[in-house]
């Protein structure tokens, strides 16, 4: 039996944790550096150890850390244990439930709580809490109990959770067919020129940095994405906007607002944690740094959620208040813009 067959056999005994296909434009890049761009919370030393232990495969062959990834390569990380996100541990974490009946519940998620377990976040998630408080939640298509949709870790606000198979199917269909209603409040850099508008542009993973999404305006890659925005208040170097989602892509509002030149305030992943508009005065820099401290996350809140109830067929609409960190940050900018005008 040759080495290739040995590897193939041993691969069948391993669990796939990550799989990436290098994009057409991928310049040759060491596999450890390549994976650093793709795996959230990964360290170079962990990736190098994985390579040393024979856990990194390219095109179904084990490679060393200095292997150069080329366009079209299939890169996998395999381990002897299943991914931790499939080993769910119920945890007694309090939930802010704003509505509940036999079919579903609506939860107000705090900023900082991850919705489902994933690499680097295996506990303290919304799903860990849900599986503690509720038995026999139905799985979605990704085997995640109760989840109809999700919002990012550092986004606060409303989520609907299905308690029965019927509710899961009925609610998921509404999100897929764009009949659910979702409104977010965001604070963005810059003075948004138009009072309202629609942003259209396919969204897919960034070819160079897989932790980011990006817009493909030609529509040659990614999935269709549509965001309707409306200016609520202009605050000088930042603007408070309402965003209504027609589609629900990963990071959609964050990516679309950046695409039109208005990155979310303090959105670290997309560069909003730097001063993108304003003056060069030291006092202004101190003011912005203080605003970042008040709101240590992207300024995004899922405020309104509407859907047709799976059993009663009644259209239900829920609203949540802006969290305190966003209120304080907006008030700070409001005072600053009054003083500056």
Short mmCIF file of N, CA and C in Angstrom, two decimals, residues 36-206:
data_model
loop_
_atom_site.label_atom_id
_atom_site.label_comp_id
_atom_site.label_asym_id
_atom_site.label_seq_id
_atom_site.Cartn_x
_atom_site.Cartn_y
_atom_site.Cartn_z
N UNK A 36 -4.07 31.85 8.57
CA UNK A 36 -4.21 32.97 9.51
C UNK A 36 -5.27 33.95 9.03
N UNK A 37 -5.37 34.13 7.70
CA UNK A 37 -6.36 35.05 7.13
C UNK A 37 -7.77 34.47 7.15
N UNK A 38 -7.85 33.16 7.34
CA UNK A 38 -9.14 32.50 7.16
C UNK A 38 -9.79 32.06 8.47
N UNK A 39 -8.99 31.79 9.50
CA UNK A 39 -9.55 31.21 10.72
C UNK A 39 -9.53 32.24 11.84
N UNK A 40 -10.73 32.57 12.30
CA UNK A 40 -10.87 33.55 13.37
C UNK A 40 -10.25 33.01 14.66
N UNK A 41 -9.57 33.89 15.39
CA UNK A 41 -8.95 33.56 16.69
C UNK A 41 -7.81 32.55 16.60
N UNK A 42 -7.34 32.24 15.38
CA UNK A 42 -6.22 31.30 15.26
C UNK A 42 -4.90 32.03 15.51
N UNK A 43 -3.93 31.33 16.08
CA UNK A 43 -2.60 31.90 16.25
C UNK A 43 -1.65 31.17 15.32
N UNK A 44 -0.55 31.84 14.97
CA UNK A 44 0.43 31.24 14.07
C UNK A 44 0.99 29.95 14.68
N UNK A 45 1.24 29.98 16.00
CA UNK A 45 1.85 28.81 16.65
C UNK A 45 0.91 27.60 16.61
N UNK A 46 -0.42 27.85 16.78
CA UNK A 46 -1.39 26.75 16.72
C UNK A 46 -1.44 26.14 15.32
N UNK A 47 -1.41 27.02 14.31
CA UNK A 47 -1.45 26.54 12.93
C UNK A 47 -0.18 25.76 12.61
N UNK A 48 0.98 26.26 13.08
CA UNK A 48 2.24 25.57 12.82
C UNK A 48 2.27 24.21 13.53
N UNK A 49 1.67 24.15 14.73
CA UNK A 49 1.60 22.86 15.44
C UNK A 49 0.71 21.88 14.66
N UNK A 50 -0.40 22.40 14.14
CA UNK A 50 -1.30 21.55 13.35
C UNK A 50 -0.57 20.99 12.13
N UNK A 51 0.26 21.84 11.50
CA UNK A 51 1.03 21.38 10.33
C UNK A 51 2.04 20.31 10.75
N UNK A 52 2.71 20.57 11.87
CA UNK A 52 3.73 19.63 12.37
C UNK A 52 3.10 18.26 12.70
N UNK A 53 1.84 18.30 13.21
CA UNK A 53 1.15 17.06 13.59
C UNK A 53 0.48 16.38 12.40
N UNK A 54 0.64 16.95 11.20
CA UNK A 54 0.07 16.34 10.00
C UNK A 54 -1.43 16.57 9.84
N UNK A 55 -1.92 17.69 10.40
CA UNK A 55 -3.37 17.97 10.35
C UNK A 55 -3.78 18.89 9.19
N UNK A 56 -2.82 19.40 8.44
CA UNK A 56 -3.15 20.28 7.32
C UNK A 56 -2.97 19.53 6.00
N UNK A 57 -4.02 19.52 5.21
CA UNK A 57 -4.04 18.79 3.96
C UNK A 57 -4.32 19.76 2.82
N UNK A 58 -3.61 19.63 1.73
CA UNK A 58 -3.91 20.41 0.52
C UNK A 58 -4.12 19.43 -0.62
N UNK A 59 -5.28 19.54 -1.24
CA UNK A 59 -5.65 18.62 -2.33
C UNK A 59 -5.47 17.15 -1.89
N UNK A 60 -5.95 16.87 -0.65
CA UNK A 60 -5.97 15.53 -0.06
C UNK A 60 -4.59 14.94 0.22
N UNK A 61 -3.58 15.82 0.38
CA UNK A 61 -2.24 15.36 0.75
C UNK A 61 -1.75 16.20 1.93
N UNK A 62 -1.12 15.55 2.91
CA UNK A 62 -0.57 16.28 4.06
C UNK A 62 0.56 17.19 3.59
N UNK A 63 0.55 18.44 4.09
CA UNK A 63 1.63 19.39 3.72
C UNK A 63 2.28 19.96 4.97
N UNK A 64 3.49 20.48 4.79
CA UNK A 64 4.19 21.17 5.89
C UNK A 64 3.76 22.64 5.88
N UNK A 65 4.17 23.38 6.95
CA UNK A 65 3.73 24.77 7.11
C UNK A 65 4.26 25.70 6.02
N UNK A 66 5.35 25.30 5.34
CA UNK A 66 5.92 26.19 4.31
C UNK A 66 5.38 25.90 2.91
N UNK A 67 4.38 25.01 2.83
CA UNK A 67 3.76 24.76 1.51
C UNK A 67 3.15 26.06 1.00
N UNK A 68 3.33 26.36 -0.27
CA UNK A 68 2.78 27.58 -0.86
C UNK A 68 1.41 27.27 -1.49
N UNK A 69 0.38 27.91 -0.94
CA UNK A 69 -0.98 27.73 -1.47
C UNK A 69 -1.10 28.48 -2.79
N UNK A 70 -1.71 27.82 -3.78
CA UNK A 70 -1.90 28.45 -5.10
C UNK A 70 -3.39 28.51 -5.42
N UNK A 71 -3.74 29.29 -6.43
CA UNK A 71 -5.14 29.42 -6.87
C UNK A 71 -5.74 28.04 -7.13
N UNK A 72 -6.95 27.83 -6.59
CA UNK A 72 -7.65 26.57 -6.83
C UNK A 72 -7.34 25.46 -5.84
N UNK A 73 -6.32 25.64 -4.99
CA UNK A 73 -5.99 24.61 -3.99
C UNK A 73 -7.14 24.44 -2.99
N UNK A 74 -7.37 23.18 -2.61
CA UNK A 74 -8.35 22.89 -1.56
C UNK A 74 -7.58 22.64 -0.27
N UNK A 75 -7.75 23.53 0.71
CA UNK A 75 -7.01 23.45 1.97
C UNK A 75 -7.95 22.97 3.06
N UNK A 76 -7.57 21.88 3.77
CA UNK A 76 -8.39 21.36 4.86
C UNK A 76 -7.57 21.27 6.14
N UNK A 77 -8.25 21.48 7.27
CA UNK A 77 -7.63 21.23 8.57
C UNK A 77 -8.45 20.11 9.21
N UNK A 78 -7.78 18.99 9.50
CA UNK A 78 -8.45 17.80 10.03
C UNK A 78 -7.87 17.41 11.39
N UNK A 79 -8.74 17.02 12.31
CA UNK A 79 -8.29 16.57 13.63
C UNK A 79 -8.99 15.25 13.98
N UNK A 80 -8.48 14.59 15.03
CA UNK A 80 -9.04 13.30 15.44
C UNK A 80 -10.34 13.45 16.23
N UNK A 81 -10.65 14.67 16.68
CA UNK A 81 -11.89 14.89 17.46
C UNK A 81 -12.86 15.73 16.62
N UNK A 82 -14.16 15.58 16.84
CA UNK A 82 -15.11 16.39 16.08
C UNK A 82 -15.00 17.86 16.46
N UNK A 83 -15.43 18.77 15.59
CA UNK A 83 -15.40 20.20 15.94
C UNK A 83 -16.17 20.45 17.22
N UNK A 84 -15.62 21.29 18.09
CA UNK A 84 -16.23 21.53 19.40
C UNK A 84 -17.64 22.10 19.30
N UNK A 85 -17.94 22.81 18.18
CA UNK A 85 -19.28 23.40 18.09
C UNK A 85 -20.37 22.34 18.01
N UNK A 86 -20.00 21.07 17.71
CA UNK A 86 -21.00 20.01 17.66
C UNK A 86 -21.14 19.32 19.02
N UNK A 87 -20.29 19.66 19.97
CA UNK A 87 -20.37 19.09 21.31
C UNK A 87 -21.02 20.12 22.22
N UNK A 88 -22.34 20.27 22.11
CA UNK A 88 -23.05 21.34 22.80
C UNK A 88 -23.23 21.05 24.28
N UNK A 89 -22.82 22.00 25.12
CA UNK A 89 -23.02 21.87 26.55
C UNK A 89 -24.05 22.89 27.00
N UNK A 90 -25.21 22.45 27.52
CA UNK A 90 -26.18 23.42 28.03
C UNK A 90 -25.59 24.22 29.19
N UNK A 91 -25.83 25.52 29.20
CA UNK A 91 -25.28 26.38 30.26
C UNK A 91 -26.38 27.30 30.80
N UNK A 92 -26.37 27.45 32.12
CA UNK A 92 -27.39 28.27 32.79
C UNK A 92 -27.05 29.75 32.65
N UNK A 93 -27.33 30.27 31.46
CA UNK A 93 -27.07 31.69 31.16
C UNK A 93 -28.43 32.38 31.06
N UNK A 94 -28.65 33.47 31.80
CA UNK A 94 -29.96 34.13 31.72
C UNK A 94 -30.25 34.68 30.32
N UNK A 95 -31.52 34.61 29.92
CA UNK A 95 -31.94 35.13 28.62
C UNK A 95 -32.94 36.25 28.82
N UNK A 96 -32.86 37.28 27.97
CA UNK A 96 -33.83 38.37 27.99
C UNK A 96 -34.92 38.02 26.97
N UNK A 97 -35.94 37.29 27.44
CA UNK A 97 -37.02 36.84 26.55
C UNK A 97 -38.13 37.88 26.57
N UNK A 98 -38.42 38.46 25.40
CA UNK A 98 -39.45 39.51 25.39
C UNK A 98 -40.82 38.97 24.95
N UNK A 99 -40.83 37.75 24.39
CA UNK A 99 -42.10 37.11 24.05
C UNK A 99 -41.86 35.60 23.97
N UNK A 100 -42.88 34.83 24.43
CA UNK A 100 -42.77 33.37 24.30
C UNK A 100 -44.16 32.75 24.24
N UNK A 101 -44.31 31.75 23.37
CA UNK A 101 -45.51 30.91 23.37
C UNK A 101 -45.06 29.48 23.06
N UNK A 102 -46.01 28.61 22.72
CA UNK A 102 -45.66 27.19 22.51
C UNK A 102 -44.82 26.96 21.26
N UNK A 103 -44.88 27.89 20.29
CA UNK A 103 -44.20 27.68 19.01
C UNK A 103 -42.84 28.37 18.92
N UNK A 104 -42.68 29.48 19.63
CA UNK A 104 -41.46 30.28 19.42
C UNK A 104 -41.19 31.20 20.60
N UNK A 105 -40.02 31.80 20.58
CA UNK A 105 -39.71 32.88 21.52
C UNK A 105 -38.90 33.95 20.81
N UNK A 106 -38.99 35.17 21.30
CA UNK A 106 -38.20 36.29 20.78
C UNK A 106 -37.25 36.73 21.89
N UNK A 107 -35.95 36.74 21.57
CA UNK A 107 -34.90 37.03 22.54
C UNK A 107 -34.23 38.36 22.19
N UNK A 108 -33.92 39.14 23.21
CA UNK A 108 -33.13 40.36 23.02
C UNK A 108 -31.69 40.02 23.41
N UNK A 109 -30.84 39.85 22.40
CA UNK A 109 -29.46 39.40 22.65
C UNK A 109 -28.56 40.58 23.02
N UNK A 110 -27.78 40.45 24.10
CA UNK A 110 -26.84 41.53 24.42
C UNK A 110 -25.62 41.50 23.49
N UNK A 111 -25.00 42.66 23.30
CA UNK A 111 -23.74 42.71 22.55
C UNK A 111 -22.70 41.89 23.30
N UNK A 112 -21.85 41.19 22.54
CA UNK A 112 -20.80 40.39 23.16
C UNK A 112 -21.14 38.93 23.27
N UNK A 113 -22.43 38.58 23.12
CA UNK A 113 -22.82 37.17 23.18
C UNK A 113 -22.80 36.58 21.76
N UNK A 114 -22.05 35.48 21.61
CA UNK A 114 -22.00 34.78 20.33
C UNK A 114 -23.30 33.98 20.18
N UNK A 115 -23.86 33.92 18.97
CA UNK A 115 -25.13 33.23 18.78
C UNK A 115 -24.96 31.71 18.83
N UNK A 116 -23.98 31.18 18.09
CA UNK A 116 -23.79 29.72 18.13
C UNK A 116 -22.30 29.40 18.28
N UNK A 117 -21.97 28.25 18.87
CA UNK A 117 -20.57 27.89 19.05
C UNK A 117 -19.82 27.81 17.72
N UNK A 118 -18.56 28.17 17.76
CA UNK A 118 -17.69 28.12 16.58
C UNK A 118 -16.26 28.22 17.06
N UNK A 119 -15.33 28.27 16.12
CA UNK A 119 -13.91 28.25 16.49
C UNK A 119 -13.58 29.36 17.49
N UNK A 120 -13.07 28.96 18.66
CA UNK A 120 -12.67 29.93 19.68
C UNK A 120 -13.80 30.35 20.60
N UNK A 121 -15.04 30.00 20.28
CA UNK A 121 -16.19 30.35 21.13
C UNK A 121 -17.07 29.12 21.32
N UNK A 122 -16.69 28.28 22.29
CA UNK A 122 -17.40 27.02 22.47
C UNK A 122 -18.36 27.05 23.65
N UNK A 123 -18.33 28.14 24.42
CA UNK A 123 -19.26 28.23 25.55
C UNK A 123 -19.74 29.67 25.66
N UNK A 124 -20.77 29.87 26.47
CA UNK A 124 -21.30 31.21 26.68
C UNK A 124 -22.14 31.73 25.53
N UNK A 125 -22.50 30.86 24.59
CA UNK A 125 -23.25 31.32 23.42
C UNK A 125 -24.75 31.26 23.69
N UNK A 126 -25.51 31.90 22.78
CA UNK A 126 -26.96 31.87 22.89
C UNK A 126 -27.48 30.43 22.84
N UNK A 127 -26.89 29.60 21.98
CA UNK A 127 -27.35 28.20 21.88
C UNK A 127 -27.04 27.43 23.16
N UNK A 128 -25.90 27.69 23.80
CA UNK A 128 -25.63 27.03 25.09
C UNK A 128 -26.74 27.38 26.09
N UNK A 129 -27.18 28.64 26.06
CA UNK A 129 -28.25 29.08 26.97
C UNK A 129 -29.59 28.47 26.59
N UNK A 130 -29.91 28.48 25.29
CA UNK A 130 -31.20 27.95 24.82
C UNK A 130 -31.36 26.46 25.16
N UNK A 131 -30.29 25.68 24.95
CA UNK A 131 -30.40 24.24 25.20
C UNK A 131 -30.51 23.92 26.70
N UNK A 132 -30.10 24.87 27.56
CA UNK A 132 -30.29 24.69 29.00
C UNK A 132 -31.75 24.96 29.37
N UNK A 133 -32.30 26.05 28.83
CA UNK A 133 -33.65 26.49 29.22
C UNK A 133 -34.78 25.77 28.49
N UNK A 134 -34.48 25.19 27.30
CA UNK A 134 -35.53 24.56 26.50
C UNK A 134 -35.07 23.20 26.01
N UNK A 135 -35.94 22.18 26.17
CA UNK A 135 -35.60 20.83 25.71
C UNK A 135 -36.14 20.60 24.30
N UNK A 136 -35.46 19.75 23.57
CA UNK A 136 -35.95 19.29 22.26
C UNK A 136 -36.20 20.41 21.25
N UNK A 137 -35.32 21.40 21.22
CA UNK A 137 -35.46 22.43 20.19
C UNK A 137 -35.17 21.81 18.82
N UNK A 138 -35.92 22.20 17.79
CA UNK A 138 -35.67 21.63 16.46
C UNK A 138 -34.36 22.15 15.87
N UNK A 139 -33.67 21.32 15.10
CA UNK A 139 -32.43 21.76 14.45
C UNK A 139 -32.75 22.46 13.14
N UNK A 140 -31.93 23.49 12.81
CA UNK A 140 -32.06 24.11 11.49
C UNK A 140 -31.21 23.31 10.49
N UNK A 141 -31.09 23.81 9.27
CA UNK A 141 -30.36 23.07 8.23
C UNK A 141 -28.89 22.90 8.56
N UNK A 142 -28.36 23.71 9.49
CA UNK A 142 -26.95 23.58 9.91
C UNK A 142 -26.82 22.84 11.24
N UNK A 143 -27.88 22.13 11.64
CA UNK A 143 -27.91 21.39 12.91
C UNK A 143 -27.74 22.27 14.13
N UNK A 144 -28.29 23.48 14.07
CA UNK A 144 -28.20 24.39 15.23
C UNK A 144 -29.58 24.53 15.86
N UNK A 145 -29.72 24.10 17.11
CA UNK A 145 -31.04 24.05 17.75
C UNK A 145 -31.72 25.42 17.83
N UNK A 146 -32.95 25.49 17.32
CA UNK A 146 -33.80 26.67 17.49
C UNK A 146 -33.52 27.85 16.58
N UNK A 147 -32.33 27.91 15.99
CA UNK A 147 -31.94 29.13 15.27
C UNK A 147 -32.63 29.25 13.91
N UNK A 148 -33.37 30.34 13.74
CA UNK A 148 -34.00 30.66 12.45
C UNK A 148 -33.08 31.59 11.67
N UNK A 149 -32.43 32.51 12.39
CA UNK A 149 -31.48 33.46 11.79
C UNK A 149 -30.47 33.81 12.87
N UNK A 150 -29.51 34.64 12.54
CA UNK A 150 -28.49 35.00 13.54
C UNK A 150 -28.10 36.46 13.39
N UNK A 151 -27.49 37.00 14.43
CA UNK A 151 -26.86 38.32 14.35
C UNK A 151 -25.44 38.20 14.91
N UNK A 152 -24.58 39.12 14.53
CA UNK A 152 -23.17 39.03 14.90
C UNK A 152 -22.97 39.15 16.41
N UNK A 153 -21.86 38.63 16.88
CA UNK A 153 -21.51 38.66 18.30
C UNK A 153 -21.66 40.05 18.90
N UNK A 154 -21.09 41.06 18.24
CA UNK A 154 -21.08 42.40 18.83
C UNK A 154 -22.24 43.28 18.37
N UNK A 155 -23.24 42.66 17.75
CA UNK A 155 -24.49 43.36 17.43
C UNK A 155 -25.49 42.96 18.51
N UNK A 156 -26.23 43.93 19.02
CA UNK A 156 -27.27 43.65 20.02
C UNK A 156 -28.62 43.57 19.32
N UNK A 157 -29.62 42.99 20.01
CA UNK A 157 -30.97 43.06 19.48
C UNK A 157 -31.72 41.76 19.32
N UNK A 158 -32.79 41.82 18.52
CA UNK A 158 -33.83 40.79 18.50
C UNK A 158 -33.55 39.60 17.58
N UNK A 159 -33.88 38.42 18.10
CA UNK A 159 -33.81 37.16 17.35
C UNK A 159 -35.05 36.36 17.65
N UNK A 160 -35.61 35.67 16.63
CA UNK A 160 -36.69 34.74 16.88
C UNK A 160 -36.12 33.32 16.91
N UNK A 161 -36.60 32.53 17.85
CA UNK A 161 -36.13 31.15 18.04
C UNK A 161 -37.33 30.22 17.90
N UNK A 162 -37.20 29.17 17.09
CA UNK A 162 -38.29 28.21 16.89
C UNK A 162 -38.24 27.13 17.95
N UNK A 163 -39.43 26.77 18.48
CA UNK A 163 -39.50 25.72 19.50
C UNK A 163 -40.04 24.40 18.93
N UNK A 164 -40.60 24.45 17.70
CA UNK A 164 -41.13 23.22 17.09
C UNK A 164 -40.62 23.13 15.65
N UNK A 165 -40.66 21.93 15.10
CA UNK A 165 -40.26 21.71 13.70
C UNK A 165 -41.12 22.55 12.75
N UNK A 166 -42.43 22.59 13.02
CA UNK A 166 -43.36 23.35 12.17
C UNK A 166 -42.98 24.83 12.17
N UNK A 167 -42.70 25.36 13.37
CA UNK A 167 -42.33 26.78 13.49
C UNK A 167 -41.01 27.05 12.77
N UNK A 168 -40.05 26.14 12.91
CA UNK A 168 -38.75 26.30 12.25
C UNK A 168 -38.94 26.42 10.73
N UNK A 169 -39.70 25.50 10.16
CA UNK A 169 -39.92 25.49 8.71
C UNK A 169 -40.66 26.75 8.26
N UNK A 170 -41.70 27.11 8.99
CA UNK A 170 -42.55 28.25 8.61
C UNK A 170 -41.79 29.57 8.70
N UNK A 171 -41.02 29.73 9.77
CA UNK A 171 -40.26 30.99 9.97
C UNK A 171 -39.09 31.07 8.98
N UNK A 172 -38.38 29.95 8.81
CA UNK A 172 -37.23 29.95 7.89
C UNK A 172 -37.68 30.30 6.47
N UNK A 173 -38.86 29.84 6.09
CA UNK A 173 -39.41 30.14 4.76
C UNK A 173 -39.62 31.66 4.59
N UNK A 174 -40.08 32.31 5.66
CA UNK A 174 -40.30 33.77 5.58
C UNK A 174 -38.98 34.53 5.41
N UNK A 175 -37.96 34.08 6.11
CA UNK A 175 -36.65 34.74 5.97
C UNK A 175 -36.11 34.51 4.56
N UNK A 176 -36.31 33.30 4.05
CA UNK A 176 -35.83 32.96 2.71
C UNK A 176 -36.59 33.76 1.63
N UNK A 177 -37.89 33.90 1.82
CA UNK A 177 -38.72 34.58 0.82
C UNK A 177 -38.80 36.10 1.03
N UNK A 178 -38.05 36.60 2.04
CA UNK A 178 -37.93 38.05 2.31
C UNK A 178 -39.25 38.67 2.75
N UNK A 179 -40.10 37.91 3.44
CA UNK A 179 -41.35 38.48 3.92
C UNK A 179 -41.27 38.87 5.40
N UNK A 180 -40.17 38.51 6.07
CA UNK A 180 -39.98 38.96 7.45
C UNK A 180 -39.52 40.42 7.42
N UNK A 181 -39.68 41.09 8.55
CA UNK A 181 -39.29 42.51 8.62
C UNK A 181 -38.17 42.67 9.64
N UNK A 182 -37.08 43.30 9.22
CA UNK A 182 -35.95 43.51 10.13
C UNK A 182 -35.39 44.91 9.96
N UNK A 183 -35.41 45.67 11.06
CA UNK A 183 -34.84 47.02 11.02
C UNK A 183 -33.72 47.12 12.05
N UNK A 184 -32.61 47.68 11.62
CA UNK A 184 -31.45 47.88 12.49
C UNK A 184 -31.17 49.37 12.63
N UNK A 185 -30.60 49.76 13.75
CA UNK A 185 -30.13 51.13 13.94
C UNK A 185 -28.61 51.08 13.97
N UNK A 186 -27.99 51.96 13.17
CA UNK A 186 -26.52 51.97 13.08
C UNK A 186 -26.01 53.41 13.17
N UNK A 187 -24.85 53.55 13.79
CA UNK A 187 -24.13 54.83 13.77
C UNK A 187 -22.95 54.64 12.83
N UNK A 188 -22.88 55.47 11.79
CA UNK A 188 -21.85 55.28 10.76
C UNK A 188 -20.97 56.51 10.64
N UNK A 189 -19.76 56.30 10.16
CA UNK A 189 -18.82 57.40 9.93
C UNK A 189 -19.30 58.25 8.74
N UNK A 190 -19.14 59.57 8.87
CA UNK A 190 -19.40 60.48 7.75
C UNK A 190 -20.83 61.00 7.73
N UNK A 191 -21.04 62.04 6.94
CA UNK A 191 -22.36 62.63 6.76
C UNK A 191 -23.00 61.99 5.54
N UNK A 192 -23.97 61.09 5.76
CA UNK A 192 -24.61 60.38 4.65
C UNK A 192 -25.35 61.39 3.78
N UNK A 193 -24.99 61.41 2.50
CA UNK A 193 -25.46 62.47 1.60
C UNK A 193 -26.98 62.47 1.41
N UNK A 194 -27.54 61.32 1.05
CA UNK A 194 -28.98 61.25 0.77
C UNK A 194 -29.76 60.91 2.03
N UNK A 195 -30.98 61.44 2.14
CA UNK A 195 -31.82 61.15 3.30
C UNK A 195 -32.23 59.69 3.35
N UNK A 196 -32.32 59.06 2.19
CA UNK A 196 -32.65 57.63 2.14
C UNK A 196 -32.09 57.05 0.85
N UNK A 197 -32.02 55.75 0.80
CA UNK A 197 -31.49 55.11 -0.40
C UNK A 197 -31.50 53.60 -0.27
N UNK A 198 -31.16 52.93 -1.37
CA UNK A 198 -31.08 51.47 -1.40
C UNK A 198 -29.70 51.06 -1.88
N UNK A 199 -29.07 50.15 -1.15
CA UNK A 199 -27.75 49.63 -1.53
C UNK A 199 -27.96 48.22 -2.07
N UNK A 200 -27.50 48.01 -3.30
CA UNK A 200 -27.58 46.67 -3.90
C UNK A 200 -26.18 46.25 -4.32
N UNK A 201 -25.82 45.03 -4.02
CA UNK A 201 -24.50 44.53 -4.40
C UNK A 201 -24.27 43.17 -3.79
N UNK A 202 -23.96 42.20 -4.62
CA UNK A 202 -23.73 40.83 -4.13
C UNK A 202 -22.66 40.82 -3.05
N UNK A 203 -22.84 39.95 -2.06
CA UNK A 203 -21.89 39.84 -0.95
C UNK A 203 -21.32 38.41 -0.92
N UNK A 204 -19.99 38.34 -0.77
CA UNK A 204 -19.30 37.05 -0.61
C UNK A 204 -18.08 37.28 0.27
N UNK A 205 -17.41 36.21 0.64
CA UNK A 205 -16.20 36.35 1.45
C UNK A 205 -15.13 37.09 0.67
N UNK A 206 -14.35 37.88 1.39
CA UNK A 206 -13.24 38.61 0.77
C UNK A 206 -12.21 37.59 0.27
#
